[in-house]
JSON list of C-alpha atoms and ligand atoms in Angstrom, two decimals:
[
{"chain": "A", "resi": 564, "resn": "MET", "atom": "CA", "xyz": [178.42, 145.92, -145.34]},
{"chain": "A", "resi": 565, "resn": "ILE", "atom": "CA", "xyz": [175.28, 147.10, -144.75]},
{"chain": "A", "resi": 566, "resn": "ARG", "atom": "CA", "xyz": [176.14, 147.13, -139.80]},
{"chain": "A", "resi": 567, "resn": "GLU", "atom": "CA", "xyz": [173.29, 147.52, -137.80]},
{"chain": "A", "resi": 568, "resn": "VAL", "atom": "CA", "xyz": [172.91, 150.71, -136.35]},
{"chain": "A", "resi": 569, "resn": "LEU", "atom": "CA", "xyz": [172.87, 151.36, -132.66]},
{"chain": "A", "resi": 570, "resn": "ARG", "atom": "CA", "xyz": [169.45, 152.53, -131.20]},
{"chain": "A", "resi": 571, "resn": "MET", "atom": "CA", "xyz": [168.18, 155.10, -128.93]},
{"chain": "A", "resi": 572, "resn": "GLY", "atom": "CA", "xyz": [169.27, 152.82, -125.34]},
{"chain": "A", "resi": 573, "resn": "ASP", "atom": "CA", "xyz": [172.87, 152.40, -126.20]},
{"chain": "A", "resi": 574, "resn": "PRO", "atom": "CA", "xyz": [175.02, 153.49, -124.20]},
{"chain": "A", "resi": 575, "resn": "ARG", "atom": "CA", "xyz": [178.04, 154.22, -127.09]},
{"chain": "A", "resi": 576, "resn": "LEU", "atom": "CA", "xyz": [175.40, 156.28, -128.15]},
{"chain": "A", "resi": 577, "resn": "LEU", "atom": "CA", "xyz": [175.95, 159.18, -125.75]},
{"chain": "A", "resi": 578, "resn": "GLN", "atom": "CA", "xyz": [179.94, 159.25, -125.67]},
{"chain": "A", "resi": 579, "resn": "VAL", "atom": "CA", "xyz": [182.06, 161.98, -127.93]},
{"chain": "A", "resi": 580, "resn": "SER", "atom": "CA", "xyz": [183.48, 160.74, -130.64]},
{"chain": "A", "resi": 581, "resn": "GLN", "atom": "CA", "xyz": [187.33, 160.46, -131.20]},
{"chain": "A", "resi": 582, "resn": "THR", "atom": "CA", "xyz": [189.47, 163.09, -134.19]},
{"chain": "A", "resi": 583, "resn": "VAL", "atom": "CA", "xyz": [190.08, 160.91, -136.90]},
{"chain": "A", "resi": 584, "resn": "GLU", "atom": "CA", "xyz": [193.73, 161.07, -137.33]},
{"chain": "A", "resi": 585, "resn": "ALA", "atom": "CA", "xyz": [194.92, 159.91, -140.71]},
{"chain": "A", "resi": 586, "resn": "PHE", "atom": "CA", "xyz": [192.70, 160.04, -144.60]},
{"chain": "A", "resi": 587, "resn": "GLY", "atom": "CA", "xyz": [192.93, 157.84, -146.86]},
{"chain": "A", "resi": 588, "resn": "THR", "atom": "CA", "xyz": [193.66, 154.73, -145.31]},
{"chain": "A", "resi": 589, "resn": "PRO", "atom": "CA", "xyz": [191.86, 152.08, -146.17]},
{"chain": "A", "resi": 590, "resn": "ALA", "atom": "CA", "xyz": [190.50, 151.81, -142.74]},
{"chain": "A", "resi": 591, "resn": "LEU", "atom": "CA", "xyz": [188.47, 155.20, -143.03]},
{"chain": "A", "resi": 592, "resn": "HIS", "atom": "CA", "xyz": [187.51, 154.34, -146.68]},
{"chain": "A", "resi": 593, "resn": "ALA", "atom": "CA", "xyz": [185.88, 150.68, -145.41]},
{"chain": "A", "resi": 594, "resn": "LEU", "atom": "CA", "xyz": [184.05, 152.64, -143.11]},
{"chain": "A", "resi": 595, "resn": "ILE", "atom": "CA", "xyz": [182.65, 155.71, -145.27]},
{"chain": "A", "resi": 596, "resn": "GLU", "atom": "CA", "xyz": [181.65, 152.42, -147.29]},
{"chain": "A", "resi": 597, "resn": "ASP", "atom": "CA", "xyz": [179.63, 150.96, -144.91]},
{"chain": "A", "resi": 598, "resn": "MET", "atom": "CA", "xyz": [178.19, 153.58, -143.62]},
{"chain": "A", "resi": 599, "resn": "ARG", "atom": "CA", "xyz": [177.00, 154.27, -147.43]},
{"chain": "A", "resi": 600, "resn": "ASP", "atom": "CA", "xyz": [175.53, 150.93, -147.88]},
{"chain": "A", "resi": 601, "resn": "THR", "atom": "CA", "xyz": [173.71, 151.52, -144.13]},
{"chain": "A", "resi": 602, "resn": "MET", "atom": "CA", "xyz": [172.62, 154.50, -144.90]},
{"chain": "A", "resi": 603, "resn": "ALA", "atom": "CA", "xyz": [171.00, 153.84, -148.38]},
{"chain": "A", "resi": 604, "resn": "HIS", "atom": "CA", "xyz": [170.26, 150.47, -147.33]},
{"chain": "A", "resi": 605, "resn": "LEU", "atom": "CA", "xyz": [167.51, 152.35, -144.79]},
{"chain": "A", "resi": 606, "resn": "ASP", "atom": "CA", "xyz": [166.92, 155.15, -146.85]},
{"chain": "A", "resi": 607, "resn": "GLY", "atom": "CA", "xyz": [167.92, 157.36, -144.48]},
{"chain": "A", "resi": 608, "resn": "ALA", "atom": "CA", "xyz": [168.79, 161.49, -145.09]},
{"chain": "A", "resi": 609, "resn": "GLY", "atom": "CA", "xyz": [172.76, 161.03, -142.73]},
{"chain": "A", "resi": 610, "resn": "LEU", "atom": "CA", "xyz": [174.34, 158.82, -140.38]},
{"chain": "A", "resi": 611, "resn": "ALA", "atom": "CA", "xyz": [177.26, 159.37, -138.03]},
{"chain": "A", "resi": 612, "resn": "ALA", "atom": "CA", "xyz": [179.61, 157.04, -137.74]},
{"chain": "A", "resi": 613, "resn": "PRO", "atom": "CA", "xyz": [178.64, 156.26, -133.59]},
{"chain": "A", "resi": 614, "resn": "GLN", "atom": "CA", "xyz": [175.53, 154.79, -135.41]},
{"chain": "A", "resi": 615, "resn": "ILE", "atom": "CA", "xyz": [177.48, 152.15, -136.28]},
{"chain": "A", "resi": 616, "resn": "GLY", "atom": "CA", "xyz": [179.85, 151.97, -132.52]},
{"chain": "A", "resi": 617, "resn": "VAL", "atom": "CA", "xyz": [182.57, 153.24, -134.27]},
{"chain": "A", "resi": 618, "resn": "LEU", "atom": "CA", "xyz": [183.25, 156.88, -132.15]},
{"chain": "A", "resi": 619, "resn": "LEU", "atom": "CA", "xyz": [184.41, 158.89, -134.60]},
{"chain": "A", "resi": 620, "resn": "ARG", "atom": "CA", "xyz": [184.38, 161.77, -135.75]},
{"chain": "A", "resi": 621, "resn": "VAL", "atom": "CA", "xyz": [182.65, 160.75, -139.18]},
{"chain": "A", "resi": 622, "resn": "VAL", "atom": "CA", "xyz": [179.42, 161.59, -140.68]},
{"chain": "A", "resi": 623, "resn": "ILE", "atom": "CA", "xyz": [177.49, 161.47, -143.73]},
{"chain": "A", "resi": 624, "resn": "PHE", "atom": "CA", "xyz": [174.42, 162.48, -145.65]},
{"chain": "A", "resi": 625, "resn": "GLY", "atom": "CA", "xyz": [172.51, 163.81, -148.47]},
{"chain": "A", "resi": 626, "resn": "VAL", "atom": "CA", "xyz": [168.90, 164.06, -149.71]},
{"chain": "A", "resi": 627, "resn": "HIS", "atom": "CA", "xyz": [167.88, 163.62, -153.69]},
{"chain": "A", "resi": 628, "resn": "ALA", "atom": "CA", "xyz": [165.06, 164.78, -155.46]},
{"chain": "A", "resi": 629, "resn": "ASN", "atom": "CA", "xyz": [161.98, 162.51, -154.58]},
{"chain": "A", "resi": 630, "resn": "PRO", "atom": "CA", "xyz": [158.43, 161.97, -155.36]},
{"chain": "A", "resi": 631, "resn": "ARG", "atom": "CA", "xyz": [157.19, 160.52, -152.57]},
{"chain": "A", "resi": 632, "resn": "TYR", "atom": "CA", "xyz": [159.04, 163.95, -150.54]},
{"chain": "A", "resi": 633, "resn": "PRO", "atom": "CA", "xyz": [158.33, 166.88, -153.68]},
{"chain": "A", "resi": 634, "resn": "ASP", "atom": "CA", "xyz": [159.05, 169.63, -150.62]},
{"chain": "A", "resi": 635, "resn": "ALA", "atom": "CA", "xyz": [162.50, 168.14, -149.51]},
{"chain": "A", "resi": 636, "resn": "GLU", "atom": "CA", "xyz": [165.15, 170.36, -150.28]},
{"chain": "A", "resi": 637, "resn": "GLU", "atom": "CA", "xyz": [168.47, 168.56, -152.33]},
{"chain": "A", "resi": 638, "resn": "VAL", "atom": "CA", "xyz": [171.01, 168.77, -150.11]},
{"chain": "A", "resi": 639, "resn": "PRO", "atom": "CA", "xyz": [174.31, 167.25, -152.04]},
{"chain": "A", "resi": 640, "resn": "ASP", "atom": "CA", "xyz": [176.30, 164.22, -150.66]},
{"chain": "A", "resi": 641, "resn": "THR", "atom": "CA", "xyz": [178.08, 164.77, -148.82]},
{"chain": "A", "resi": 642, "resn": "VAL", "atom": "CA", "xyz": [181.33, 163.09, -146.34]},
{"chain": "A", "resi": 643, "resn": "LEU", "atom": "CA", "xyz": [182.48, 165.33, -143.39]},
{"chain": "A", "resi": 644, "resn": "ILE", "atom": "CA", "xyz": [185.47, 163.96, -141.58]},
{"chain": "A", "resi": 645, "resn": "ASN", "atom": "CA", "xyz": [186.13, 166.54, -137.83]},
{"chain": "A", "resi": 646, "resn": "PRO", "atom": "CA", "xyz": [183.38, 168.74, -139.13]},
{"chain": "A", "resi": 647, "resn": "VAL", "atom": "CA", "xyz": [183.63, 172.31, -137.12]},
{"chain": "A", "resi": 648, "resn": "LEU", "atom": "CA", "xyz": [180.11, 174.22, -136.87]},
{"chain": "A", "resi": 649, "resn": "GLU", "atom": "CA", "xyz": [179.02, 178.18, -136.23]},
{"chain": "A", "resi": 650, "resn": "PRO", "atom": "CA", "xyz": [175.79, 179.46, -136.59]},
{"chain": "A", "resi": 651, "resn": "ILE", "atom": "CA", "xyz": [175.47, 182.73, -138.64]},
{"chain": "A", "resi": 652, "resn": "GLY", "atom": "CA", "xyz": [173.16, 184.62, -136.10]},
{"chain": "A", "resi": 653, "resn": "GLU", "atom": "CA", "xyz": [171.16, 183.29, -133.37]},
{"chain": "A", "resi": 654, "resn": "GLU", "atom": "CA", "xyz": [167.86, 182.78, -135.51]},
{"chain": "A", "resi": 655, "resn": "MET", "atom": "CA", "xyz": [166.38, 178.96, -134.90]},
{"chain": "A", "resi": 656, "resn": "GLU", "atom": "CA", "xyz": [164.45, 177.08, -136.87]},
{"chain": "A", "resi": 657, "resn": "GLU", "atom": "CA", "xyz": [161.91, 174.81, -135.86]},
{"chain": "A", "resi": 658, "resn": "GLY", "atom": "CA", "xyz": [161.49, 171.51, -137.82]},
{"chain": "A", "resi": 659, "resn": "TRP", "atom": "CA", "xyz": [160.13, 167.96, -137.73]},
{"chain": "A", "resi": 660, "resn": "GLU", "atom": "CA", "xyz": [163.47, 165.10, -136.95]},
{"chain": "A", "resi": 661, "resn": "GLY", "atom": "CA", "xyz": [163.88, 161.23, -137.53]},
{"chain": "A", "resi": 662, "resn": "CYS", "atom": "CA", "xyz": [166.50, 159.29, -136.39]},
{"chain": "A", "resi": 663, "resn": "LEU", "atom": "CA", "xyz": [167.68, 155.37, -137.81]},
{"chain": "A", "resi": 664, "resn": "SER", "atom": "CA", "xyz": [168.59, 154.85, -133.74]},
{"chain": "A", "resi": 665, "resn": "VAL", "atom": "CA", "xyz": [165.33, 155.83, -132.89]},
{"chain": "A", "resi": 666, "resn": "PRO", "atom": "CA", "xyz": [162.94, 154.24, -135.64]},
{"chain": "A", "resi": 667, "resn": "GLY", "atom": "CA", "xyz": [159.67, 155.08, -135.56]},
{"chain": "A", "resi": 668, "resn": "LEU", "atom": "CA", "xyz": [159.21, 158.54, -134.07]},
{"chain": "A", "resi": 669, "resn": "ARG", "atom": "CA", "xyz": [159.29, 162.05, -134.81]},
{"chain": "A", "resi": 670, "resn": "GLY", "atom": "CA", "xyz": [159.78, 165.36, -133.64]},
{"chain": "A", "resi": 671, "resn": "VAL", "atom": "CA", "xyz": [160.28, 169.05, -133.83]},
{"chain": "A", "resi": 672, "resn": "VAL", "atom": "CA", "xyz": [163.85, 170.37, -132.78]},
{"chain": "A", "resi": 673, "resn": "PRO", "atom": "CA", "xyz": [164.81, 173.57, -132.96]},
{"chain": "A", "resi": 674, "resn": "ARG", "atom": "CA", "xyz": [168.28, 174.58, -135.22]},
{"chain": "A", "resi": 675, "resn": "TYR", "atom": "CA", "xyz": [169.95, 177.34, -136.22]},
{"chain": "A", "resi": 676, "resn": "LEU", "atom": "CA", "xyz": [168.99, 178.42, -139.67]},
{"chain": "A", "resi": 677, "resn": "SER", "atom": "CA", "xyz": [172.04, 179.53, -141.16]},
{"chain": "A", "resi": 678, "resn": "LEU", "atom": "CA", "xyz": [175.35, 178.13, -140.53]},
{"chain": "A", "resi": 679, "resn": "HIS", "atom": "CA", "xyz": [179.22, 177.77, -142.25]},
{"chain": "A", "resi": 680, "resn": "TYR", "atom": "CA", "xyz": [180.63, 174.74, -141.77]},
{"chain": "A", "resi": 681, "resn": "PHE", "atom": "CA", "xyz": [184.21, 172.98, -141.64]},
{"chain": "A", "resi": 682, "resn": "GLY", "atom": "CA", "xyz": [185.80, 169.91, -142.54]},
{"chain": "A", "resi": 683, "resn": "PHE", "atom": "CA", "xyz": [187.37, 167.02, -144.19]},
{"chain": "A", "resi": 684, "resn": "ASP", "atom": "CA", "xyz": [186.60, 164.53, -146.84]},
{"chain": "A", "resi": 685, "resn": "GLU", "atom": "CA", "xyz": [187.84, 161.14, -146.65]},
{"chain": "A", "resi": 686, "resn": "ARG", "atom": "CA", "xyz": [191.08, 161.66, -148.62]},
{"chain": "A", "resi": 687, "resn": "GLY", "atom": "CA", "xyz": [191.80, 164.81, -146.73]},
{"chain": "A", "resi": 688, "resn": "ALA", "atom": "CA", "xyz": [190.85, 167.36, -148.81]},
{"chain": "A", "resi": 689, "resn": "PRO", "atom": "CA", "xyz": [188.88, 170.33, -146.54]},
{"chain": "A", "resi": 690, "resn": "ILE", "atom": "CA", "xyz": [185.54, 171.18, -147.00]},
{"chain": "A", "resi": 691, "resn": "GLU", "atom": "CA", "xyz": [183.77, 174.36, -146.36]},
{"chain": "A", "resi": 692, "resn": "ARG", "atom": "CA", "xyz": [179.76, 175.62, -146.79]},
{"chain": "A", "resi": 693, "resn": "THR", "atom": "CA", "xyz": [177.73, 178.57, -145.72]},
{"chain": "A", "resi": 694, "resn": "VAL", "atom": "CA", "xyz": [173.93, 176.67, -145.33]},
{"chain": "A", "resi": 695, "resn": "GLN", "atom": "CA", "xyz": [170.78, 176.96, -144.39]},
{"chain": "A", "resi": 696, "resn": "GLY", "atom": "CA", "xyz": [167.57, 175.51, -144.03]},
{"chain": "A", "resi": 697, "resn": "PHE", "atom": "CA", "xyz": [167.32, 172.02, -144.26]},
{"chain": "A", "resi": 698, "resn": "HIS", "atom": "CA", "xyz": [170.85, 171.21, -145.06]},
{"chain": "A", "resi": 699, "resn": "ALA", "atom": "CA", "xyz": [171.60, 173.10, -142.13]},
{"chain": "A", "resi": 700, "resn": "ARG", "atom": "CA", "xyz": [169.34, 171.20, -140.43]},
{"chain": "A", "resi": 701, "resn": "VAL", "atom": "CA", "xyz": [170.97, 167.92, -141.55]},
{"chain": "A", "resi": 702, "resn": "VAL", "atom": "CA", "xyz": [174.14, 168.55, -140.85]},
{"chain": "A", "resi": 703, "resn": "GLN", "atom": "CA", "xyz": [173.45, 170.21, -136.93]},
{"chain": "A", "resi": 704, "resn": "HIS", "atom": "CA", "xyz": [171.84, 166.42, -136.91]},
{"chain": "A", "resi": 705, "resn": "GLU", "atom": "CA", "xyz": [174.35, 164.93, -137.67]},
{"chain": "A", "resi": 706, "resn": "CYS", "atom": "CA", "xyz": [176.97, 166.21, -136.16]},
{"chain": "A", "resi": 707, "resn": "ASP", "atom": "CA", "xyz": [174.93, 165.88, -132.48]},
{"chain": "A", "resi": 708, "resn": "HIS", "atom": "CA", "xyz": [175.82, 162.53, -132.74]},
{"chain": "A", "resi": 709, "resn": "LEU", "atom": "CA", "xyz": [179.71, 163.33, -132.39]},
{"chain": "A", "resi": 710, "resn": "GLU", "atom": "CA", "xyz": [178.83, 164.75, -128.96]},
{"chain": "A", "resi": 711, "resn": "GLY", "atom": "CA", "xyz": [177.00, 161.67, -128.02]},
{"chain": "A", "resi": 712, "resn": "ILE", "atom": "CA", "xyz": [173.26, 164.38, -127.89]},
{"chain": "A", "resi": 713, "resn": "LEU", "atom": "CA", "xyz": [170.38, 163.06, -129.67]},
{"chain": "A", "resi": 714, "resn": "TYR", "atom": "CA", "xyz": [167.43, 164.55, -131.74]},
{"chain": "A", "resi": 715, "resn": "PRO", "atom": "CA", "xyz": [165.01, 163.35, -128.28]},
{"chain": "A", "resi": 716, "resn": "MET", "atom": "CA", "xyz": [167.57, 165.14, -126.18]},
{"chain": "A", "resi": 717, "resn": "ARG", "atom": "CA", "xyz": [166.71, 168.42, -127.88]},
{"chain": "A", "resi": 718, "resn": "VAL", "atom": "CA", "xyz": [162.88, 167.90, -128.07]},
{"chain": "A", "resi": 719, "resn": "ARG", "atom": "CA", "xyz": [160.78, 171.17, -126.09]},
{"chain": "A", "resi": 720, "resn": "ASP", "atom": "CA", "xyz": [157.82, 170.62, -126.77]},
{"chain": "A", "resi": 721, "resn": "PHE", "atom": "CA", "xyz": [156.63, 166.50, -126.40]},
{"chain": "A", "resi": 722, "resn": "SER", "atom": "CA", "xyz": [153.11, 167.96, -127.51]},
{"chain": "A", "resi": 723, "resn": "ARG", "atom": "CA", "xyz": [154.89, 167.63, -130.83]},
{"chain": "A", "resi": 724, "resn": "PHE", "atom": "CA", "xyz": [157.25, 163.93, -130.32]},
{"chain": "A", "resi": 725, "resn": "GLY", "atom": "CA", "xyz": [155.19, 160.87, -131.61]},
{"chain": "A", "resi": 726, "resn": "PHE", "atom": "CA", "xyz": [155.22, 158.60, -133.52]},
{"chain": "A", "resi": 727, "resn": "THR", "atom": "CA", "xyz": [155.76, 158.37, -137.11]},
{"chain": "A", "resi": 728, "resn": "ASP", "atom": "CA", "xyz": [152.04, 157.12, -138.36]},
{"chain": "A", "resi": 729, "resn": "VAL", "atom": "CA", "xyz": [150.03, 158.53, -135.56]},
{"chain": "A", "resi": 730, "resn": "LEU", "atom": "CA", "xyz": [151.54, 161.68, -136.40]},
{"chain": "A", "resi": 731, "resn": "PHE", "atom": "CA", "xyz": [151.31, 161.35, -140.21]},
{"chain": "A", "resi": 732, "resn": "PRO", "atom": "CA", "xyz": [148.71, 159.24, -141.66]},
{"chain": "A", "resi": 733, "resn": "GLY", "atom": "CA", "xyz": [149.11, 157.67, -144.67]},
{"chain": "A", "resi": 734, "resn": "GLN", "atom": "CA", "xyz": [152.16, 159.44, -145.47]},
{"chain": "A", "resi": 735, "resn": "ASN", "atom": "CA", "xyz": [155.24, 157.61, -146.14]},
{"chain": "A", "resi": 736, "resn": "VAL", "atom": "CA", "xyz": [157.86, 159.38, -144.25]},
{"chain": "A", "resi": 737, "resn": "GLN", "atom": "CA", "xyz": [161.36, 158.31, -143.76]},
{"chain": "A", "resi": 738, "resn": "ASP", "atom": "CA", "xyz": [163.12, 157.80, -140.62]},
{"chain": "A", "resi": 739, "resn": "ASP", "atom": "CA", "xyz": [165.98, 159.99, -140.63]},
{"chain": "B", "resi": 654, "resn": "NI", "atom": "NI1", "xyz": [170.34, 160.95, -136.12]}
]
């Protein structure tokens, strides 16, 4: 079921989400199905459970080859529960981000270039990956939602924050 995505200003987006205690349950599967439906409907790259008002440590993400974004790096479809991120080194990289909870805007955000991440899929099977670049950026953005952090809170240079259609005229840039 497509759910309403909360927008910046809703206090639920600022909460710290709770650890998932039980895997493979009907409730967890239903949540993830709703998250998938909602992300697909909005053509997003990722979604965190608190964005649909469920304060649990669940994120989904995935980016595929799309002729509209020939330079976008692919990211596998992933359900990541109770994630733990460990940056590799101190190096940060700046890049443009958007968010389904901040529609119509984009900003440049510094993120760790490289990291390990750990967590579980919806059945409780462990996930462990080492990633860089755009994949690392997507994971950091989504996991920030679980701490109540929205990307504008990480923007350092507000001369590179604005409306998508003004920043990128004539381009069809997705929101998240
Ligand atoms: Ni977001």
